[in-house]
Amino acid sequence: MIRKVSLFGPDGHYHGSLHEQGQLTVYDPNGNQLQGMIDNNGNINLQGDDGIYHGKLSGNKISIYSPNGDNITGTIS
């Protein structure tokens, strides 16, 4: 089952999908792809062109920090 991811940061709307194995793909407002995983403890690591994004999944809420410290938050549905 693929779940939709919707996030908002200071630069706009991020969207993507979470796959069954914990694989997470997110596109930033400019269309750049961030690719990574959510582990069994809810830790998120994404690789983007501008560096590593890290964060946490809690229930259906996501909080991610960009390499420059911007907080990007949203939900998985």
XYZ file of C-alpha atoms in Angstrom:
77
model
C 0.000 0.000 0.000
C 1.330 3.439 -0.954
C 0.502 6.310 1.391
C 0.433 9.977 0.407
C 2.759 12.453 2.082
C 1.913 16.158 2.263
C 4.366 18.588 3.881
C 4.777 22.345 4.171
C 7.999 24.269 4.677
C 9.005 27.934 4.521
C 9.482 27.587 0.750
C 6.116 25.933 0.025
C 4.419 22.563 -0.429
C 6.292 19.250 -0.481
C 4.503 16.106 -1.623
C 5.344 12.464 -2.103
C 4.670 8.880 -1.147
C 5.585 6.294 1.466
C 5.902 2.689 0.282
C 5.390 -0.481 2.351
C 9.095 -1.129 2.979
C 9.538 2.341 4.522
C 10.863 3.886 1.315
C 10.000 7.567 1.206
C 10.053 9.776 -1.895
C 9.305 13.482 -1.544
C 9.357 16.300 -4.102
C 10.160 19.823 -2.939
C 8.275 22.902 -4.243
C 10.781 23.185 -7.133
C 10.271 19.551 -8.201
C 13.586 18.273 -6.820
C 13.420 14.703 -5.542
C 14.326 13.702 -1.981
C 14.798 9.947 -1.545
C 15.195 7.943 1.649
C 13.699 5.790 4.358
C 11.641 5.773 7.539
C 13.027 3.142 9.921
C 11.034 1.048 12.420
C 11.576 3.699 15.124
C 10.110 6.470 12.952
C 13.445 8.111 12.145
C 13.524 9.749 8.707
C 16.592 10.232 6.522
C 16.248 11.709 3.041
C 18.953 12.563 0.518
C 18.433 15.622 -1.658
C 20.638 17.535 -4.074
C 21.362 20.020 -1.283
C 22.205 17.430 1.398
C 20.591 15.230 4.032
C 17.137 15.890 5.473
C 16.403 14.222 8.816
C 13.358 13.986 10.993
C 10.800 11.900 12.801
C 7.459 10.221 12.132
C 5.059 10.219 15.090
C 1.693 8.601 14.377
C 0.749 10.146 11.028
C 2.654 13.417 11.644
C 6.052 14.131 10.088
C 8.616 16.716 11.115
C 11.743 17.031 8.941
C 14.670 19.433 9.065
C 16.399 20.484 5.856
C 20.209 20.762 5.631
C 19.921 24.518 6.315
C 17.691 23.977 9.377
C 14.245 24.751 7.922
C 11.455 22.770 9.614
C 9.146 20.986 7.157
C 6.022 19.457 8.694
C 2.981 17.538 7.546
C 1.115 14.260 7.523
C 0.938 10.816 5.965
C -2.516 9.701 4.856
